[in-house]
PDB file of C-alpha atoms in Angstrom:
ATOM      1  CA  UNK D1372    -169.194 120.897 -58.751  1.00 61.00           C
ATOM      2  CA  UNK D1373    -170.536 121.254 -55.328  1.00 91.00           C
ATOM      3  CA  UNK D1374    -168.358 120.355 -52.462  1.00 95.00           C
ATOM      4  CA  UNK D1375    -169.717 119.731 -49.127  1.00 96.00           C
ATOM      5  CA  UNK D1376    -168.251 117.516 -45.974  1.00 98.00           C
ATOM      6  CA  UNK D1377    -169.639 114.688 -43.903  1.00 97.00           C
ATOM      7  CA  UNK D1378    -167.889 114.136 -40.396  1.00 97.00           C
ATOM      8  CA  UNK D1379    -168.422 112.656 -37.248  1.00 96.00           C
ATOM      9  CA  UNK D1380    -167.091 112.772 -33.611  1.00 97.00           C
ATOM     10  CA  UNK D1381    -166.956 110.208 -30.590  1.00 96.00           C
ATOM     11  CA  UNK D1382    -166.746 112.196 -27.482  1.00 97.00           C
ATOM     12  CA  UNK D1383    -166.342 111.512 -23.682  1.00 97.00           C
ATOM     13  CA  UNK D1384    -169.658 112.219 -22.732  1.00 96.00           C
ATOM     14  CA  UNK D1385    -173.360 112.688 -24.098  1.00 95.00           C
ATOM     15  CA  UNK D1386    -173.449 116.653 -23.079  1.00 96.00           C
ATOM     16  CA  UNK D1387    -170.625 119.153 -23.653  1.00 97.00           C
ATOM     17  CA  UNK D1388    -172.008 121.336 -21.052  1.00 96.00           C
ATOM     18  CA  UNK D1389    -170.763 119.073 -18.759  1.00 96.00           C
ATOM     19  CA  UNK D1390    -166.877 119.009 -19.796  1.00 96.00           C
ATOM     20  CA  UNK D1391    -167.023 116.561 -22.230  1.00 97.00           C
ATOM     21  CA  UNK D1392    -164.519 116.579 -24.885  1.00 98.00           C
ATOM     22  CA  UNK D1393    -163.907 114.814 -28.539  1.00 98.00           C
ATOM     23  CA  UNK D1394    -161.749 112.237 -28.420  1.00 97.00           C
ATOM     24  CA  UNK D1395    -162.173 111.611 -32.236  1.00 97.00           C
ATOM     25  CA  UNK D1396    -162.575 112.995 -35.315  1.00 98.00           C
ATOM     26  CA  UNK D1397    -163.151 112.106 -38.717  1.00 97.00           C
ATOM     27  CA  UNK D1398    -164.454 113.917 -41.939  1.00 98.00           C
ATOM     28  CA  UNK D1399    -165.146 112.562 -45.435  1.00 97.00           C
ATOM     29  CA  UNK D1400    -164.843 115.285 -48.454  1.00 97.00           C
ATOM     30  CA  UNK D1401    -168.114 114.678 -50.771  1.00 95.00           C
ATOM     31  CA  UNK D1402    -168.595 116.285 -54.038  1.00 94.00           C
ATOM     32  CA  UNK D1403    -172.286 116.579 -55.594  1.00 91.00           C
ATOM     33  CA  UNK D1404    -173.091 114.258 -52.116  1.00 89.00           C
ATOM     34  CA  UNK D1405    -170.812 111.651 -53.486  1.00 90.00           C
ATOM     35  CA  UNK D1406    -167.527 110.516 -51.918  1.00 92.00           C
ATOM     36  CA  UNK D1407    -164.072 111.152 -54.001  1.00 94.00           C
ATOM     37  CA  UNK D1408    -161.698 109.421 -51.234  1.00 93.00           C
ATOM     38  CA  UNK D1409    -160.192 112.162 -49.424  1.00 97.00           C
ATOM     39  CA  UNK D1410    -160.525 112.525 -45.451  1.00 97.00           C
ATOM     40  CA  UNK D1411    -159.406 113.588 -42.232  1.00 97.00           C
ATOM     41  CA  UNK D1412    -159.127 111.513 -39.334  1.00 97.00           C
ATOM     42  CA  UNK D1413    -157.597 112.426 -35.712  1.00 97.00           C
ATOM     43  CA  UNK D1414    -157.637 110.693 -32.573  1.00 97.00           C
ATOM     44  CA  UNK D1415    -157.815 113.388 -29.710  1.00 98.00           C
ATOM     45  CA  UNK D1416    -156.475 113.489 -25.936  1.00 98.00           C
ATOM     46  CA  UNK D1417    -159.025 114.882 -24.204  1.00 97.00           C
ATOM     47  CA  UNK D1418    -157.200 116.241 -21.239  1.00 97.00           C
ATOM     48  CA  UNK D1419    -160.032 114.489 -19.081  1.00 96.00           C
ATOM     49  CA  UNK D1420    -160.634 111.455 -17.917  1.00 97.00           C
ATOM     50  CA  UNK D1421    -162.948 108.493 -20.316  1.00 97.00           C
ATOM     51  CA  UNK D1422    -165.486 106.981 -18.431  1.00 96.00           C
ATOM     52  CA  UNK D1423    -166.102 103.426 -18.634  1.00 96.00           C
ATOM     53  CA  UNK D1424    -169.904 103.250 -20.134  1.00 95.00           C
ATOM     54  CA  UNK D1425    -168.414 105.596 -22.468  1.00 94.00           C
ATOM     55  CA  UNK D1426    -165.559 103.464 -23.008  1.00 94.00           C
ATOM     56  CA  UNK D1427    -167.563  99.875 -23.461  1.00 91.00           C
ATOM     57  CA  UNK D1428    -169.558 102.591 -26.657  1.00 88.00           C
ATOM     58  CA  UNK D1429    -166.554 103.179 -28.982  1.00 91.00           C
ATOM     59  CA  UNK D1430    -163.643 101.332 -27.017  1.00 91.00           C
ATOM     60  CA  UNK D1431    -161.140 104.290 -26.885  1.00 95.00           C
ATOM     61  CA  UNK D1432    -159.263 104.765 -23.885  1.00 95.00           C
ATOM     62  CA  UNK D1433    -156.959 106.974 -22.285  1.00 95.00           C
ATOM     63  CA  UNK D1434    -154.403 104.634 -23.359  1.00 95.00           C
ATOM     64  CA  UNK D1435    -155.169 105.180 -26.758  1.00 95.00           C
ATOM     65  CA  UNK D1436    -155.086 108.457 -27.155  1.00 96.00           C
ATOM     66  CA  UNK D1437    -152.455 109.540 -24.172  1.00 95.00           C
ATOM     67  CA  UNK D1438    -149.586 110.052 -27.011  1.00 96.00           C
ATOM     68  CA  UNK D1439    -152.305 111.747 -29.503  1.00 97.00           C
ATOM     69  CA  UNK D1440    -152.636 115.715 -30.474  1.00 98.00           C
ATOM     70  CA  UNK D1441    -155.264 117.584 -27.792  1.00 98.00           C
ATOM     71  CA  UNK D1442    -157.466 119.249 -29.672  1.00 98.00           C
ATOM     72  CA  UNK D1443    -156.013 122.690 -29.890  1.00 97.00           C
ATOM     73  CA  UNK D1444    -153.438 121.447 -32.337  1.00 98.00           C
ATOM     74  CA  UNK D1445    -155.241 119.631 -34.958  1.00 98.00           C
ATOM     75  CA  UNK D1446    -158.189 123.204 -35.140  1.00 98.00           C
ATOM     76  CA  UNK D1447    -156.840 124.776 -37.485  1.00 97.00           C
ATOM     77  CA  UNK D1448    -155.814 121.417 -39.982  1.00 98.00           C
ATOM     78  CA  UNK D1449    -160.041 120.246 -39.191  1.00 98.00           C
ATOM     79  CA  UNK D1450    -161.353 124.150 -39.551  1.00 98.00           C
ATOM     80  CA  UNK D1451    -159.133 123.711 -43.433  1.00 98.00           C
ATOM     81  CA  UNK D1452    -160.476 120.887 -44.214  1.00 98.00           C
ATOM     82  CA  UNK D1453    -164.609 121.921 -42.951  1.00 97.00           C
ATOM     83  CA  UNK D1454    -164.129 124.675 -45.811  1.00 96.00           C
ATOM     84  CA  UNK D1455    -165.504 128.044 -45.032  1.00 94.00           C
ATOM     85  CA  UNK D1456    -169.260 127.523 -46.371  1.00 92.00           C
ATOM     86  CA  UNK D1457    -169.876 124.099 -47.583  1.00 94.00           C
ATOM     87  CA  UNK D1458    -172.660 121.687 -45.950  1.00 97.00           C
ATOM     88  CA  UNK D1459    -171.828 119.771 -43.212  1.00 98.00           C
ATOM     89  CA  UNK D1460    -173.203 116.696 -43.177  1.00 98.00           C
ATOM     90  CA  UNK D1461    -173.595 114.203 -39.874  1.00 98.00           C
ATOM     91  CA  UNK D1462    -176.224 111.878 -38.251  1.00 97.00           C
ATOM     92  CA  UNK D1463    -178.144 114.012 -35.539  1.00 97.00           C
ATOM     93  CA  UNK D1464    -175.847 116.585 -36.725  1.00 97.00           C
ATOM     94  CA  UNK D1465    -176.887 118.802 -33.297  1.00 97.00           C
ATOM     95  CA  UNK D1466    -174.682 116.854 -30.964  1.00 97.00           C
ATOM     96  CA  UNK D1467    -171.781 116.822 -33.215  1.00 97.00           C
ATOM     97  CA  UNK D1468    -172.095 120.644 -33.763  1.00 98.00           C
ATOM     98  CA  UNK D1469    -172.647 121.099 -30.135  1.00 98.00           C
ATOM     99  CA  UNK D1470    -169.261 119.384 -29.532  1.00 98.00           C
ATOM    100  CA  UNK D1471    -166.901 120.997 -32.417  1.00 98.00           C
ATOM    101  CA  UNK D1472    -168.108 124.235 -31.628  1.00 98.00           C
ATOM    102  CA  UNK D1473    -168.004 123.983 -27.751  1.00 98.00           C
ATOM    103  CA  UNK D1474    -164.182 122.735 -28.827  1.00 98.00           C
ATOM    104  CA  UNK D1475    -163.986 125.658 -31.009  1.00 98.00           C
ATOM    105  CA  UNK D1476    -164.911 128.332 -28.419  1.00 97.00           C
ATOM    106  CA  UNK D1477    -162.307 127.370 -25.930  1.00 96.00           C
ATOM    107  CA  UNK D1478    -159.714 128.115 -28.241  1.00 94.00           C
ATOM    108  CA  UNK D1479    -160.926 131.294 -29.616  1.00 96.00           C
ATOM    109  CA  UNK D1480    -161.979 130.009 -33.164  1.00 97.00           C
ATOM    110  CA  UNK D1481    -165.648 130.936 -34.560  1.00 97.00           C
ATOM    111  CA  UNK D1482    -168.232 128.403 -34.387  1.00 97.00           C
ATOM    112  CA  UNK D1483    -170.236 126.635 -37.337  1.00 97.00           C
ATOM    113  CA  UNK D1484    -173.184 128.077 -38.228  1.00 97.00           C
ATOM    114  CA  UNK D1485    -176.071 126.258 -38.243  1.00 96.00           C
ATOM    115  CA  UNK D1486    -176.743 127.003 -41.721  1.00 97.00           C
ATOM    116  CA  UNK D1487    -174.320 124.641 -42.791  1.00 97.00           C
ATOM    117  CA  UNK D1488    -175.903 121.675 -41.014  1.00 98.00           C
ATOM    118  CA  UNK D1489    -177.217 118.786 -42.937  1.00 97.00           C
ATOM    119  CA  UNK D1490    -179.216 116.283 -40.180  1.00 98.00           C
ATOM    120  CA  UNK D1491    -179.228 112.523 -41.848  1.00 98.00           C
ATOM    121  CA  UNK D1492    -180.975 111.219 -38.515  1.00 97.00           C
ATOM    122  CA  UNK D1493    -183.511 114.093 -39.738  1.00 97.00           C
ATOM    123  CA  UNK D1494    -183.537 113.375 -43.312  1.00 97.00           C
ATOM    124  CA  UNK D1495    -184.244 109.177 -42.361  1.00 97.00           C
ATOM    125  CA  UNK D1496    -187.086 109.936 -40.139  1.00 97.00           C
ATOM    126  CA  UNK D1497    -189.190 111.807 -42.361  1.00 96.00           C
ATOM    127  CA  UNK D1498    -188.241 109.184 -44.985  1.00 95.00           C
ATOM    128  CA  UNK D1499    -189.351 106.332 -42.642  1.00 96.00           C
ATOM    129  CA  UNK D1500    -191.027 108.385 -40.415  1.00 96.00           C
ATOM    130  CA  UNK D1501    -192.077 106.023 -36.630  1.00 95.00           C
ATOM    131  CA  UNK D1502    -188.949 103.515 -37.881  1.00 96.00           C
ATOM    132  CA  UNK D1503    -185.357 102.889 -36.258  1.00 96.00           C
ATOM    133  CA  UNK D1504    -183.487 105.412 -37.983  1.00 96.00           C
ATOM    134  CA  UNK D1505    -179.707 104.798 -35.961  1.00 95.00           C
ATOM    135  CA  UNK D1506    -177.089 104.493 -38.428  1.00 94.00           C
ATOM    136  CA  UNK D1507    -177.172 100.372 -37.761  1.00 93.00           C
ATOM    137  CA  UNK D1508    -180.699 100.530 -38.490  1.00 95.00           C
ATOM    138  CA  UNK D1509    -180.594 102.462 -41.923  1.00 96.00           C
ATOM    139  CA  UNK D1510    -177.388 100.359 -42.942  1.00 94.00           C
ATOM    140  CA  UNK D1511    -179.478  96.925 -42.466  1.00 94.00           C
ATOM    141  CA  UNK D1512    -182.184  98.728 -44.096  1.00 94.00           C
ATOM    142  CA  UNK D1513    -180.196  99.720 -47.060  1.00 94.00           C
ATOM    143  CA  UNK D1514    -178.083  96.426 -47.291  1.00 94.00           C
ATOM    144  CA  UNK D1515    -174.824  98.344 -46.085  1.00 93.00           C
ATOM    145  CA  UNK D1516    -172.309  95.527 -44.705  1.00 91.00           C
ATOM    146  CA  UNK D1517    -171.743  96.104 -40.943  1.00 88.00           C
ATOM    147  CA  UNK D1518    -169.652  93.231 -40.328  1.00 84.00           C
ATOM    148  CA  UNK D1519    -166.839  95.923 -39.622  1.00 77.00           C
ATOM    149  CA  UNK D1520    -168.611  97.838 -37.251  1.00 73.00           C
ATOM    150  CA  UNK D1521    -167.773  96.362 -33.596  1.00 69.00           C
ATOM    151  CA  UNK D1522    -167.654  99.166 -32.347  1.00 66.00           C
ATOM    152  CA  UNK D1523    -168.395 103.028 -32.743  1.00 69.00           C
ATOM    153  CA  UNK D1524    -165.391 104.677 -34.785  1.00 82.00           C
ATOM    154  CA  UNK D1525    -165.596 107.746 -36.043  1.00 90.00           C
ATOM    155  CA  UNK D1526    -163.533 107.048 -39.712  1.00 90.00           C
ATOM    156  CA  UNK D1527    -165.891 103.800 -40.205  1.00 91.00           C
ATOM    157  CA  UNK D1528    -168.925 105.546 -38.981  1.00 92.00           C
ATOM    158  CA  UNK D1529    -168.642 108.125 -41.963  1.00 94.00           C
ATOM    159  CA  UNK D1530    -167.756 105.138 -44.607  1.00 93.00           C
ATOM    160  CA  UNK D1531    -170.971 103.936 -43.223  1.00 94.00           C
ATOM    161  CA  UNK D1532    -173.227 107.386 -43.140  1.00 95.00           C
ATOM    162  CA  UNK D1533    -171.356 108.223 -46.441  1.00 95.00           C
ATOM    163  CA  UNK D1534    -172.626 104.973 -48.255  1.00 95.00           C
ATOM    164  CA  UNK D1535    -176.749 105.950 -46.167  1.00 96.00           C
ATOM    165  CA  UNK D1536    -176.415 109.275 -47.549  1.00 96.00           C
ATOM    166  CA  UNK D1537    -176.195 108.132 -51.258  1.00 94.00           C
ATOM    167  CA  UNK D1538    -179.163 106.261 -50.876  1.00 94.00           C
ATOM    168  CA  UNK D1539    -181.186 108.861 -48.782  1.00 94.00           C
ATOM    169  CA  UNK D1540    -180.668 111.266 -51.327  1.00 90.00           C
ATOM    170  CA  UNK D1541    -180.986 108.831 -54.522  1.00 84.00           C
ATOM    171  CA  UNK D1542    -177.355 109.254 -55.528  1.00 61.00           C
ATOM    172  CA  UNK D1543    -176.889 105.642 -56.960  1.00 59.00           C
ATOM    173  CA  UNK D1544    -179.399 106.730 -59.213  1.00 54.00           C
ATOM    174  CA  UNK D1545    -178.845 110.603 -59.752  1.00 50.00           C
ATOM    175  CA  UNK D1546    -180.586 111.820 -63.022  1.00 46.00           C
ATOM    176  CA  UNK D1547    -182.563 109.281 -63.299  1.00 46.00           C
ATOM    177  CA  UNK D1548    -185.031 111.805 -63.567  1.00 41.00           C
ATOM    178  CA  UNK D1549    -187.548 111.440 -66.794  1.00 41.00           C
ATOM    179  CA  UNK D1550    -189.844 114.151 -65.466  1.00 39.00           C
ATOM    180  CA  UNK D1551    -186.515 116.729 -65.008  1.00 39.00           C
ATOM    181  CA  UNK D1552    -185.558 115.398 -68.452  1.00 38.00           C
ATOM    182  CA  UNK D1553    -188.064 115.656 -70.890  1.00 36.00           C
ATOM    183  CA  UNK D1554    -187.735 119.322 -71.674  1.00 39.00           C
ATOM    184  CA  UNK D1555    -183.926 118.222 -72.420  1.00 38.00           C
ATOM    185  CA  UNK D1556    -184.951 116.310 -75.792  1.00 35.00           C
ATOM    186  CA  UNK D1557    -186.034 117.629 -78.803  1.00 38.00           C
ATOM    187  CA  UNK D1558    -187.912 115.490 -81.780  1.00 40.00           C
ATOM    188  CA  UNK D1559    -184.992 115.201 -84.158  1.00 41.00           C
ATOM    189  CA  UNK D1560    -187.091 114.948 -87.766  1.00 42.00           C
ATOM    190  CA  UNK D1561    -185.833 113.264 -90.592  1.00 44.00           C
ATOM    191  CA  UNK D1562    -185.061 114.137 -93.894  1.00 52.00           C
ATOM    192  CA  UNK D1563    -183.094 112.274 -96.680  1.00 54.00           C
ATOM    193  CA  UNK D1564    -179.867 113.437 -98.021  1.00 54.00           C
ATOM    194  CA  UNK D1565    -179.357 114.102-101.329  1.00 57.00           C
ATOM    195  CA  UNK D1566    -176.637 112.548-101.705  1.00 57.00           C
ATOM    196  CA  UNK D1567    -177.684 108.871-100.039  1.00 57.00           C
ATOM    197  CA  UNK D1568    -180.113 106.601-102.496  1.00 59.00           C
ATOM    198  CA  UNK D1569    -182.989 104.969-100.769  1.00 56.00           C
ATOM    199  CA  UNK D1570    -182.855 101.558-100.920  1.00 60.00           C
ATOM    200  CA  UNK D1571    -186.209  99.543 -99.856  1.00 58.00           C
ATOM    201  CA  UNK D1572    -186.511  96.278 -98.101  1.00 64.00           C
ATOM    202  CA  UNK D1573    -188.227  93.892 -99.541  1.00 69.00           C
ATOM    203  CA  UNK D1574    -189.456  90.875 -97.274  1.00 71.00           C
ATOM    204  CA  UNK D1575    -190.796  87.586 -98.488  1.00 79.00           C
ATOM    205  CA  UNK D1576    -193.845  85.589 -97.621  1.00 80.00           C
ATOM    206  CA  UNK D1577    -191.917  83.417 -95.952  1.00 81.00           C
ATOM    207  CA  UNK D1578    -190.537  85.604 -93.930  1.00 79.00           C
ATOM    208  CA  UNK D1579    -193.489  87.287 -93.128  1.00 78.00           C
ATOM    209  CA  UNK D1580    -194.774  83.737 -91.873  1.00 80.00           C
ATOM    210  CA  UNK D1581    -192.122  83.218 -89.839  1.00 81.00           C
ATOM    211  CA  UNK D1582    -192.796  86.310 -88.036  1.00 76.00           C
ATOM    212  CA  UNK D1583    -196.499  85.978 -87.332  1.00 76.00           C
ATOM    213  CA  UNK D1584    -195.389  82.390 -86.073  1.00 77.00           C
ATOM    214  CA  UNK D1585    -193.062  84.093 -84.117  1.00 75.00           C
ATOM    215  CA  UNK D1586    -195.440  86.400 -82.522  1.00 72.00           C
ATOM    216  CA  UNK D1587    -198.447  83.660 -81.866  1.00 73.00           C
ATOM    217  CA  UNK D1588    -195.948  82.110 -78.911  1.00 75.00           C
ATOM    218  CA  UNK D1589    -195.259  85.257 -77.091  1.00 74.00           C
ATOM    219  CA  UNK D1590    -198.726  84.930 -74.263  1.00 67.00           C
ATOM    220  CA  UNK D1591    -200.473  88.281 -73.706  1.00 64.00           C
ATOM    221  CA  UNK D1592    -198.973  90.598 -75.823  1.00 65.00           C
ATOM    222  CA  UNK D1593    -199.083  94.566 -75.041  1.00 62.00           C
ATOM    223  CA  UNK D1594    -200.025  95.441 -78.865  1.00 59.00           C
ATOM    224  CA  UNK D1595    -203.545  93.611 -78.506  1.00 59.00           C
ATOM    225  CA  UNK D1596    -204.476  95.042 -75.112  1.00 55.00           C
ATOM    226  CA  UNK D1597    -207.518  97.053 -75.516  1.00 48.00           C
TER     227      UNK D1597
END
């Protein structure tokens, strides 16, 4: 089975060039692209102020996270759980490389390599390519029940992208697949066993009339098509 992980990150900031920090992180372990229940989830002191516009996005404040690990101390637990070379999966998957690995350099631990990225904003837009493609967007689109989602948080958020991602990558109906299939099957011939007797059905006229009668209610069938 293939193993792969889809996180996400709320951060202080749109630009981690400018000192901004995660405040959040959470990571859902997906095997063949399908969810089996296990995750990761910190909040994060950021050992920098929040700023309010930020704040009114995803509601976490310094308050909330004043008692919680800074992100030093939960590396090593998050860099476990990534896996050494499975996809990453994430929705405009740039920014929340940008951030882990700007997070990862200031502690001295290697970054992710791009390789590893799987973009969902990318997948949706050349799926519905000049359409809203933000996570709220594809979750209305896909009939995905937001009624949770007051505000951004990073756990719900991949419960959210993890439930998109099935349906971007048809995993509701994987193998559904007859042209992949066909060279699976192989015409199975028959041939009677000695040992069985052949018994034939015999069926009356009045059976056979019952039938036909059958048959004359059912309007436009296939069988007469030309």
């Amino acid at each position: 089975m293939s193993r792969s992980v889809l996180f996400d990150t709320e951060t202080t900031g749109l630009d981690h060039r400018e000192g901004h920090r995660v405040i959040e992180v959470a990571c859902l372990e997906l095997f063949n692209d399908l969810p089996t229940g296990r995750h990761l989830h910190h909040l994060i002191h950021p050992e920098r102020d929040i700023p309010d516009e930020v704040i009114r996005i995803h509601g976490i404040t310094l308050d909330h996270v004043r008692e919680k690990p800074i992100f030093k101390l939960i590396a090593e637990e998050l860099i476990a759980f990534l896996g050494p070379d499975e996809m990453l999966v994430a929705h405009n998957a740039p920014f929340d490389f940008g951030f882990l690995n700007a997070e990862f350099a200031r502690h001295a631990h290697p970054p992710l390599p791009v390789t590893r990225m799987v973009d969902t904003l990318m997948m949706a837009k050349k799926r519905f390519p000049g359409m809203p493609n933000s996570l709220d967007a594809l979750c209305r689109r896909f009939g995905i029940d937001l009624s949770a989602r007051t505000a951004h948080n990073a756990l719900l958020d991949c419960k959210l992208l993890a439930e998109v991602y099935i349906e971007l990558t048809g995993g509701r109906q994987r193998g559904l697949s007859l042209a992949a299939s066909v060279e699976a099957f192989t015409v199975a011939t028959y041939e009677p066993r000695p040992d069985r007797t052949i018994r034939h059905v015999m069926v009356s006229e009045a059976e056979l009339a019952r039938h036909t009668a059958f048959l004359e209610r059912i309007k436009a069938p296939i069988w007469l098509a030309s």
